[in-house]
Structure formats: C-alpha cells, structure tokens
XYZ file of C-alpha atoms in Angstrom:
435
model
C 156.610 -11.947 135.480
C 157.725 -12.836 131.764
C 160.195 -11.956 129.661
C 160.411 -10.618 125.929
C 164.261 -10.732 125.225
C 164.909 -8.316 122.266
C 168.642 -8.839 122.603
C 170.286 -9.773 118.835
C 167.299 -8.296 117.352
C 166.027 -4.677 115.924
C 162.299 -5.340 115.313
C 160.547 -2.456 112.868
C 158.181 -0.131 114.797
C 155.438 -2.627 113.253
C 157.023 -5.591 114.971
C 157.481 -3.510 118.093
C 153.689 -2.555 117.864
C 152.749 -6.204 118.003
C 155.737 -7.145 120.473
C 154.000 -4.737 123.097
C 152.453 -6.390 126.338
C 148.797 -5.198 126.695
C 146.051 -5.898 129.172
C 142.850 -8.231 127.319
C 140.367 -5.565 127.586
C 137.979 -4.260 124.801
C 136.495 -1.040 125.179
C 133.627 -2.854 122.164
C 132.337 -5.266 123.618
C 131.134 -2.864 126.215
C 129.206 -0.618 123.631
C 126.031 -2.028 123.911
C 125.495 -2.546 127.670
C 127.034 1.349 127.396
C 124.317 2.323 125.380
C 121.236 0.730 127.092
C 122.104 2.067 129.983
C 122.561 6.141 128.255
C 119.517 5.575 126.183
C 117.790 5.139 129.785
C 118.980 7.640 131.557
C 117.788 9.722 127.961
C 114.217 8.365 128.138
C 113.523 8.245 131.880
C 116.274 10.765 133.388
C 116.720 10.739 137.167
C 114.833 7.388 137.726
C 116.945 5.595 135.936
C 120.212 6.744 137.406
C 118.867 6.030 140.747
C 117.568 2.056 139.398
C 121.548 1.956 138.271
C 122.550 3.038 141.309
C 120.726 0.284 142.909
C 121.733 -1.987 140.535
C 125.721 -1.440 140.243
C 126.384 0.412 143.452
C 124.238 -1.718 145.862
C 122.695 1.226 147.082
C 119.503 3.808 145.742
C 120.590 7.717 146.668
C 117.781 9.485 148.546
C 118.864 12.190 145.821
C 121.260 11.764 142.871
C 122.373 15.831 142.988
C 123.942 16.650 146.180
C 122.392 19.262 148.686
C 124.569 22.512 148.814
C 124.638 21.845 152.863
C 126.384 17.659 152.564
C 129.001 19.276 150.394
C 129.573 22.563 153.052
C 129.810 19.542 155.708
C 131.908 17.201 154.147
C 134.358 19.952 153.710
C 134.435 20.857 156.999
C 134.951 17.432 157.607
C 137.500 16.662 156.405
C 140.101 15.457 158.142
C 143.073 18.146 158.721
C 146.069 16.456 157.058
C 143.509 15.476 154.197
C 142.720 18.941 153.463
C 146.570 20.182 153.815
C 147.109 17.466 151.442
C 144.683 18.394 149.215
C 145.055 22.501 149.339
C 149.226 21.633 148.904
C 147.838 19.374 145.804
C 145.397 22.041 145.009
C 148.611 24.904 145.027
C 151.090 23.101 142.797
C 148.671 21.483 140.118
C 146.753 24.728 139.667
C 150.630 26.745 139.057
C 151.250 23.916 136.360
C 147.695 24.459 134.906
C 148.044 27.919 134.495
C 151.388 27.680 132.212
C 149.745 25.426 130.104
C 146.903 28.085 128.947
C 148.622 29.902 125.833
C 148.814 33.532 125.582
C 146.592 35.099 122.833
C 148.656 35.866 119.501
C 148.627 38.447 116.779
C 150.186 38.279 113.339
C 150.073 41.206 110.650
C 149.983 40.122 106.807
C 150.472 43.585 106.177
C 148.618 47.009 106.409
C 145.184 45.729 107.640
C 145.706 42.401 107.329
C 145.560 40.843 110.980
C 144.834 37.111 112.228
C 144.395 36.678 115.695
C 144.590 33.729 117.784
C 142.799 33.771 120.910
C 141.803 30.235 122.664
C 138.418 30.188 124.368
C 137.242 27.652 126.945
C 134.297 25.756 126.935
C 131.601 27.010 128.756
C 130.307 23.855 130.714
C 132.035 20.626 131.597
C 131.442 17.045 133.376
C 133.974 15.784 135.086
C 133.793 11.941 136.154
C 135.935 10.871 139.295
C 135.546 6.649 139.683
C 134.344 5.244 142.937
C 135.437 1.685 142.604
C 138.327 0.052 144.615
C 139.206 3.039 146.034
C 138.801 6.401 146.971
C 140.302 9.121 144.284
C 140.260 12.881 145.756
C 143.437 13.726 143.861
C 141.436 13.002 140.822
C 138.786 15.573 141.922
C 141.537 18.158 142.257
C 143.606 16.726 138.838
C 140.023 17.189 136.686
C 138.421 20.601 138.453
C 141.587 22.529 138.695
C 142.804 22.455 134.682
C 139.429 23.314 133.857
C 139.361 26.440 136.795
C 142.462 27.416 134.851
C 141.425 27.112 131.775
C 138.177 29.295 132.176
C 135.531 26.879 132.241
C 132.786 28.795 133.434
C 130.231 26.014 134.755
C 131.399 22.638 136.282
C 129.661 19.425 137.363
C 131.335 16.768 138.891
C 130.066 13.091 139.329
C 131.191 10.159 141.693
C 128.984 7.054 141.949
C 127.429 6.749 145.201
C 128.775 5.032 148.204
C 126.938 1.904 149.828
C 129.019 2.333 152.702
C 127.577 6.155 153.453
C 124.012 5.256 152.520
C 124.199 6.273 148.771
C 125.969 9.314 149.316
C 128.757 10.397 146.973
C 132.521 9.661 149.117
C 132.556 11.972 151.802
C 136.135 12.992 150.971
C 134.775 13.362 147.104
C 132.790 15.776 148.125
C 134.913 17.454 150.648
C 137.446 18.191 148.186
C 134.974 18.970 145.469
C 133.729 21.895 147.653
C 137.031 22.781 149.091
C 137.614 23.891 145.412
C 134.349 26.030 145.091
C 131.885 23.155 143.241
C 128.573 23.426 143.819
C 127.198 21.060 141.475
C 127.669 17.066 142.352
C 125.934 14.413 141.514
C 125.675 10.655 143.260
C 126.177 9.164 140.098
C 128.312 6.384 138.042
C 129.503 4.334 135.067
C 127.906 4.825 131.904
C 124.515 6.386 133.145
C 126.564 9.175 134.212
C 128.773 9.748 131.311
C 125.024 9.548 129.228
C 123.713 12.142 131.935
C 126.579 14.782 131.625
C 126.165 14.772 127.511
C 122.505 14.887 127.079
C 121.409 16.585 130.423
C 118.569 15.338 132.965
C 116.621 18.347 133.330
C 114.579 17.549 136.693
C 117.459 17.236 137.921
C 118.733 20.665 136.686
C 121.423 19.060 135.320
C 122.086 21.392 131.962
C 124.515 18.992 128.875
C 128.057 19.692 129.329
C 130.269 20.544 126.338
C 133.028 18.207 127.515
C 133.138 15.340 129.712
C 136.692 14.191 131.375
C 137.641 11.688 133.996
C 138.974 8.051 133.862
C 136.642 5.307 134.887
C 136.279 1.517 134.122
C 135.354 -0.183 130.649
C 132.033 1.121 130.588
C 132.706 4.529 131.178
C 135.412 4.558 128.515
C 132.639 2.743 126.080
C 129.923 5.533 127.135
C 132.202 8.374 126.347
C 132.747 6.572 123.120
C 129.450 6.343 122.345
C 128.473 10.201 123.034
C 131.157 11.825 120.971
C 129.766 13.757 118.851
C 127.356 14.997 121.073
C 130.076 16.620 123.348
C 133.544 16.342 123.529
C 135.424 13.710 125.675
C 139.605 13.770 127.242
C 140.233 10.247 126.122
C 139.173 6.366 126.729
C 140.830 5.548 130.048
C 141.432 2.087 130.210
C 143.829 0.056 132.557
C 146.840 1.955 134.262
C 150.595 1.279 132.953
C 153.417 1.990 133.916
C 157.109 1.686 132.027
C 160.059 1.675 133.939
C 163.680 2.284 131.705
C 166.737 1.651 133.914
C 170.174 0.344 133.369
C 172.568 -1.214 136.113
C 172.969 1.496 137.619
C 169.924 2.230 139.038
C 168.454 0.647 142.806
C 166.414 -2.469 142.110
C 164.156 -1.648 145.080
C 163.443 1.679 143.639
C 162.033 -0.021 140.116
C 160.171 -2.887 142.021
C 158.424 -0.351 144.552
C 157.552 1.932 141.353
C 156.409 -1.247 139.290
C 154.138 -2.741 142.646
C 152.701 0.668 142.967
C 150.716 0.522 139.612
C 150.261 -3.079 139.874
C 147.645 -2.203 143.123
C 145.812 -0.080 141.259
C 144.064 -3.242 139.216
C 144.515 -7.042 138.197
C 144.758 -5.675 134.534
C 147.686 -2.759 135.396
C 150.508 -3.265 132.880
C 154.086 -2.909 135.152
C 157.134 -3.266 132.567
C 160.742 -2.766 133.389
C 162.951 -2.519 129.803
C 167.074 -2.872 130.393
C 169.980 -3.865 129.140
C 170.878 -5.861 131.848
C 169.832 -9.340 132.923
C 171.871 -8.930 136.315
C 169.794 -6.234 137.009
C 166.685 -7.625 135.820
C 166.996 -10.528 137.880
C 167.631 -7.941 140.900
C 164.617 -6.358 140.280
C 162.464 -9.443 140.292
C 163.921 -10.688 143.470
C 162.917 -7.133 145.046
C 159.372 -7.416 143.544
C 159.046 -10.795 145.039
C 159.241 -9.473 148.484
C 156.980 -6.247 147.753
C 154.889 -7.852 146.115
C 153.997 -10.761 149.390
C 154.662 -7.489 151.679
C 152.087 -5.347 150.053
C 148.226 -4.474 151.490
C 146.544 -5.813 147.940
C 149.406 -8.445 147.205
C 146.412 -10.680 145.404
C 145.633 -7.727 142.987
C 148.994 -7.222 142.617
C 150.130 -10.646 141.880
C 147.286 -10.766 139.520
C 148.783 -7.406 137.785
C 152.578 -8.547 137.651
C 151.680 -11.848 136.480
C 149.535 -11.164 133.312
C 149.878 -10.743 130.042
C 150.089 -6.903 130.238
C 153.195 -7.044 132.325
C 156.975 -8.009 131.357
C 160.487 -7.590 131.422
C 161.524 -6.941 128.391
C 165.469 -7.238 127.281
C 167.269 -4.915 125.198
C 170.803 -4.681 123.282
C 170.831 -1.255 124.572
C 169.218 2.372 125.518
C 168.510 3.030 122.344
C 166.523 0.238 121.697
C 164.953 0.481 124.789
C 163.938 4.086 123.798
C 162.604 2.699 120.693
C 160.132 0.057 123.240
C 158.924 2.753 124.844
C 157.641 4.479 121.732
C 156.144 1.619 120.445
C 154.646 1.029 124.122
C 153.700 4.923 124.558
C 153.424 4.724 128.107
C 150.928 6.144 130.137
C 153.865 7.004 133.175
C 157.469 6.386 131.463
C 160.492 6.397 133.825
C 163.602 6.690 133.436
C 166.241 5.973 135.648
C 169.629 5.219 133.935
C 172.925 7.133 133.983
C 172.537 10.040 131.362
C 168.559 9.896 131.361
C 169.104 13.233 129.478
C 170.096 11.225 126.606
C 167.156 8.513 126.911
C 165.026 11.470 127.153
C 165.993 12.868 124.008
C 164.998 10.020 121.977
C 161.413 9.822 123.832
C 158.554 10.633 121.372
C 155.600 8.946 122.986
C 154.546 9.196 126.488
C 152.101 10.581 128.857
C 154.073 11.895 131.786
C 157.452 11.336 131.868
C 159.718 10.687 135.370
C 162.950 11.453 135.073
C 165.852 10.196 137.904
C 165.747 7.828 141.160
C 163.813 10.514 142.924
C 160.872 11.096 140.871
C 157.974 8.187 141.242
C 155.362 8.057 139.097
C 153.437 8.300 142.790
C 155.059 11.891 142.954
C 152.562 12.563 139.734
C 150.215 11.265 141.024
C 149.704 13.648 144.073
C 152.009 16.766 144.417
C 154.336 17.010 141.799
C 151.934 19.372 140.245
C 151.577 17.714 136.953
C 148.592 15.951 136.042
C 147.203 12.494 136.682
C 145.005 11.976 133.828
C 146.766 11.086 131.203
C 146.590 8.102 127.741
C 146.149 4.739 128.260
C 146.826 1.316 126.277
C 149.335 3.010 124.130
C 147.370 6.245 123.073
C 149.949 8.187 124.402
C 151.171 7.630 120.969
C 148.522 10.191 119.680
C 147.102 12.081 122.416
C 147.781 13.836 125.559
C 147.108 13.912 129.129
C 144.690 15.866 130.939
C 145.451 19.621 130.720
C 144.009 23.405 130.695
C 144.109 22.618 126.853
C 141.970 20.069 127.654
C 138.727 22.984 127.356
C 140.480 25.184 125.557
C 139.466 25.715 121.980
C 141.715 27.798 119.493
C 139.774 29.981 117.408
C 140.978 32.320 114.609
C 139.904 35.944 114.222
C 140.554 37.753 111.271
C 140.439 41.525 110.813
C 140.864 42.748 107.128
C 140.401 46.125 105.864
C 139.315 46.889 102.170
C 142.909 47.665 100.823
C 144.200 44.251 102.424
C 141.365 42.032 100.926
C 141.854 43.860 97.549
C 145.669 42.543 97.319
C 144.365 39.283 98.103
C 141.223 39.087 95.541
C 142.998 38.017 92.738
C 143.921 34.801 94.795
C 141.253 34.149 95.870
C 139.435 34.815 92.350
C 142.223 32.114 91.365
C 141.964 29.414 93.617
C 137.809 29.689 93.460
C 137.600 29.643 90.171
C 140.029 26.371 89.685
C 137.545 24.591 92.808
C 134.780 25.396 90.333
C 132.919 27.888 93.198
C 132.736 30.917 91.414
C 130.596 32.167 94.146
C 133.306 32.338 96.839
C 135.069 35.067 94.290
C 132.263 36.714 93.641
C 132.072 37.331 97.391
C 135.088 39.231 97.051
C 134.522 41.131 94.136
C 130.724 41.934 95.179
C 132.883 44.413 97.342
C 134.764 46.068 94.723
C 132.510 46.142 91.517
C 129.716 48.875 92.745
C 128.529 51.519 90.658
C-alpha cells in the first residue's frame, strides 16, 4: 500500500483535489457501448434484453419479467436466518427512511397570502440491484424500502439473470424483493436494463419509470448517464471507497479489518487510512498484511490495497486530516480517534459517516438502519446518498386572495416592467382594471 506523506505541508483544497487517490475508471469511455445497447433494447424491446442476457450473463431467460408464482416461492424459500436478517434489515432501514420524509409546511405573508410546501413522490420507479461478484439482497431492501417510505406508488426492480439458476433472477433477489410486497421483477442487467426502466418495453408491460436508482458497474453508471433527461437517476455509482481517520489511539486490527472489508468488494475499491501517526500506520499495515493473506478473496483484495486508488496518507494533524477527507469526500468516512466529536465537526463532505471503534462501515451496510447507497469517486462532495428524498419532489403551492395580490401588484408591475415583459403585469392588473 503507498504512502502520500502530507506532513510539513498545507496543500490548498486544489492541491488536495489533485493529491486524492482515485481508482482509473471512466464512466466515458463507456458511453457508447451504453448507448448501443439502450438504443436496442428501444428498437427491438424484449428480444434484445434476452440476446444481452445471452451475451453478458451466459445465459437466455425463458422470460425476462418474473412470474408472480417464482417470486411467492423464492420467498418462501428462503432460508430462515436469511429472512430474519432481512425483515431485522427491513425494520431498522424503513424507521430511518421514514424520518427522512419532511413534514409539509405552511408560511403566511399576511392576510391571504399563503405558500405551502408539500413534497410529492414520484409515481413510478426502477430500481437496479447488480448481480456480479456477488449476491446483494441488502441492496434490494436499501433501494425498495426509501422509496415505500417515500410514497412511490409503483415499483420495478431489476437483477440480471443468474447462469447458475438457469437465467433466473438470484433466488434470494427475488425472495427478498417479494418479502417486501414487489410484484414487478425483471431478469435483467447492465445498460439494457437501465435503457428498459427509462423508455419502457411495452410487451413486456413494463410502463417508463420516473426515476431509476441502484449502483451497478461502469456501464450501468454510463447508461443512467445517458438517459437523464428522460427520467431521473440517484447518482453514477462507480467503485466502492472507503476512508478510515484514526489517531494512535485507536486498534490497528480494527482499521485493517474495516479497510480489507471494502477492498473485497472489487480490484478497483479505494481503502485509505489518514493519521498522524507513522507508529500507527506502520501497525496498521502489519495487521492488513495478515487479513489481507487470511481473507476468502485475498487476490481481489490484494489487487484493491495495492492500486492506485488506495493509500496511507500522513498528516501534521486532525485537522489536516479533516481537511483530506473533504477533498476525498468519502463514500463511508470513519472516524476513530480520541474526541471524534471534534473531527466530526470539521467534516463537510461525506456519504455516511462512522463514528467510534464500534461502528464499521459493514454495520451500514446491513442493520444499522442507514442506507447503503450512497456517492462515489468523490461526489459525496455534491450529492447525497440514497434516501426517501431520493423520490421526493418539493413543490410549492400558493394560495392568494385578491387583497393579498393587490399589495403585491405594484412589485410585480415593477420588476416586469424593468425585465421588459409587460405582459406578466398586465396579468396582474387584468384583475383589477374591470369596468
């Protein structure tokens, strides 16, 4: 794992901005293979999902949407300690998801002058849960459930089918998708799916969704790029990271186990520890070491640890450390130091932030009850993780009487007339100059 010593130096947020260790991936290059593969699934519609499924899955689904009676089954299936996992999961996300919908707001102006805020869900989303090196229910549950809380009427969900269960979406996908009360899944992946939730496949039934959520590899994050503006998207997941603050005081093992346990998720995960203390630094690489040679994908891991994306980086002190982190805007931030109060304080940028020796980013993961979908590659700088907010839109209502747009006509008159559109006054005075 390298190093970036910072010590004797205070770089400028620009210099920290180029400092910062990212994974070699560009969401570009994928664009056009993205959009071949959409404008297909446009012009040919269920045909051309199942050709893709051949093609990038190995395997052709008897039927991309999946019957009512395999979803029934697979939850029944499931295995008990799966499903307590996943109704315990289920519980605590769907509490966390319900604080974040906003209560509905009134202000008065004055007599008859009222704006209300109300915020109003989408009424159909796609929600994409990866099939790749692994097996993802929690994402199932981290995508469906803000969207239950939010309101979202109408849900389809998408997983790309399995070669292993004869094209079938993941058995435990679809348990878990129907433990929830989803009807509507498709056996279906990558970009062709992302294409297939925005513009609809209709002998399929499958209607266009408003909004389409989910992380996914390179090509899904360059399909939802490419059908913006034809329905909304969460963000453009890339590679997992994972930022680990800690001082001496914290247990080496603890950061090494937390830094391994991103690093398995993909040879491009970014793992960085940031301290003010080479003693402890070296500490921690000694643990990872071992993990890392202990550990079921150790070669993915390796792969992880050792690249570009991944580093200790050196620091004078917290501060500056604090500083890293907002230049790195982490997608999971830790912080395990003596007053992580204090760190916290200074933390602008972050997706979800871990606070203490007992709080993994693995805890968020599962049943913390915050949510796993959150910024990658340092867009946690301007955006947010996955939330009820997510498909909620704020919309203002405004209720004027006559007497409370009459004390504002003259303003209006004002401003209209200097933007040289007479007619927006006129629209007020039409009201007030009758005969």
């Amino acid at each position: 794992m390298r190093t970036i010593d910072l010590r004797g130096t205070r770089p400028s947020t620009t210099e920290l901005l180029a400092l910062v260790p990212r994974a070699a991936t560009d969401v570009s290059a994928a664009l056009e293979p993205a959009r071949a593969l959409i404008d297909a699934v446009r012009e040919h519609g269920e045909s051309a999902l199942l050709d893709q499924a051949e093609r990038f899955d190995r395997v052709r689904p008897s039927s991309v949407r999946v019957p009512a009676e395999e979803l029934e089954a697979a939850r029944d299936a499931l295995a008990p300690e799966i499903r307590d996992a996943a109704l315990r999961t289920i519980e605590r996300v769907r509490a966390a998801s319900a604080a974040q919908v906003p209560a509905p707001e009134r202000t008065v102006l004055g007599d008859g002058a009222v704006i209300e805020q109300r915020w109003q869900p989408v009424a159909r989303v796609g929600l994409y849960v990866p099939g790749g090196k692994a097996v993802y229910p929690s994402s199932v549950v981290m995508n469906v459930v803000p969207a239950q809380a939010a309101g979202v009427r109408s849900i389809a969900l998408a997983s790309p089918p399995q070669a292993e269960f004869g094209g079938r979406v993941h058995p435990t996908i679809a348990g878990v998708a129907a433990l929830l009360g989803i009807t509507e899944v498709y056996a279906m992946g990558g970009a062709g799916a992302i294409g297939a939730f925005a513009h609809g496949v209709p002998e399929l039934g499958l209607e266009p969704v408003q909004r389409v959520t989910g992380p996914g590899n390179v090509f899904v994050a360059a399909a939802k790029r490419l059908v913006q503006g034809v329905t909304g998207i969460d963000a453009e997941a890339g590679p997992t990271d994972i930022l680990v603050i800690a001082d001496d005081a914290a247990d080496a093992d603890f950061v090494a186990a937390d830094l391994v346990s991103q690093a398995e998720h993909d040879e491009l995960a970014a793992s960085v520890l940031v301290t003010d203390s080479a003693e402890f630094a070296a500490r921690v690489v000694a643990r990872l070491e071992a993990r890392a040679d202990a550990t079921k994908h150790r070669e993915r891991v390796r792969q992880a640890i050792d690249g570009v994306q991944s580093a200790i980086v050196l620091v004078d002190d917290l501060e500056q450390a604090a500083d890293f982190a907002n230049a790195f805007g982490a997608e999971h931030l830790e912080i395990q130091v003596r007053d992580a109060d204090a760190v916290l304080a200074r933390i602008e940028n972050a997706g979800a932030i871990f606070v203490g020796p007992y709080s993994p980013v693995s805890l968020g993961d599962y049943a913390a009850g915050s949510n796993h979908v959150l910024p990658t590659g340092g867009q946690s700088r301007y955006a947010a993780g996955l939330s009820a907010a997510t498909f909620l839109r704020p919309q203002q209502v405004v209720r004027y009487d006559e007497q409370a747009l009459r004390e504002v006509a003259p303003v209006i008159a004002a401003l209209s007339a200097e933007e040289d559109l007479p007619a927006h006054g006129e629209a007020v005075t039409a009201r007030f100059d009758r005969a």
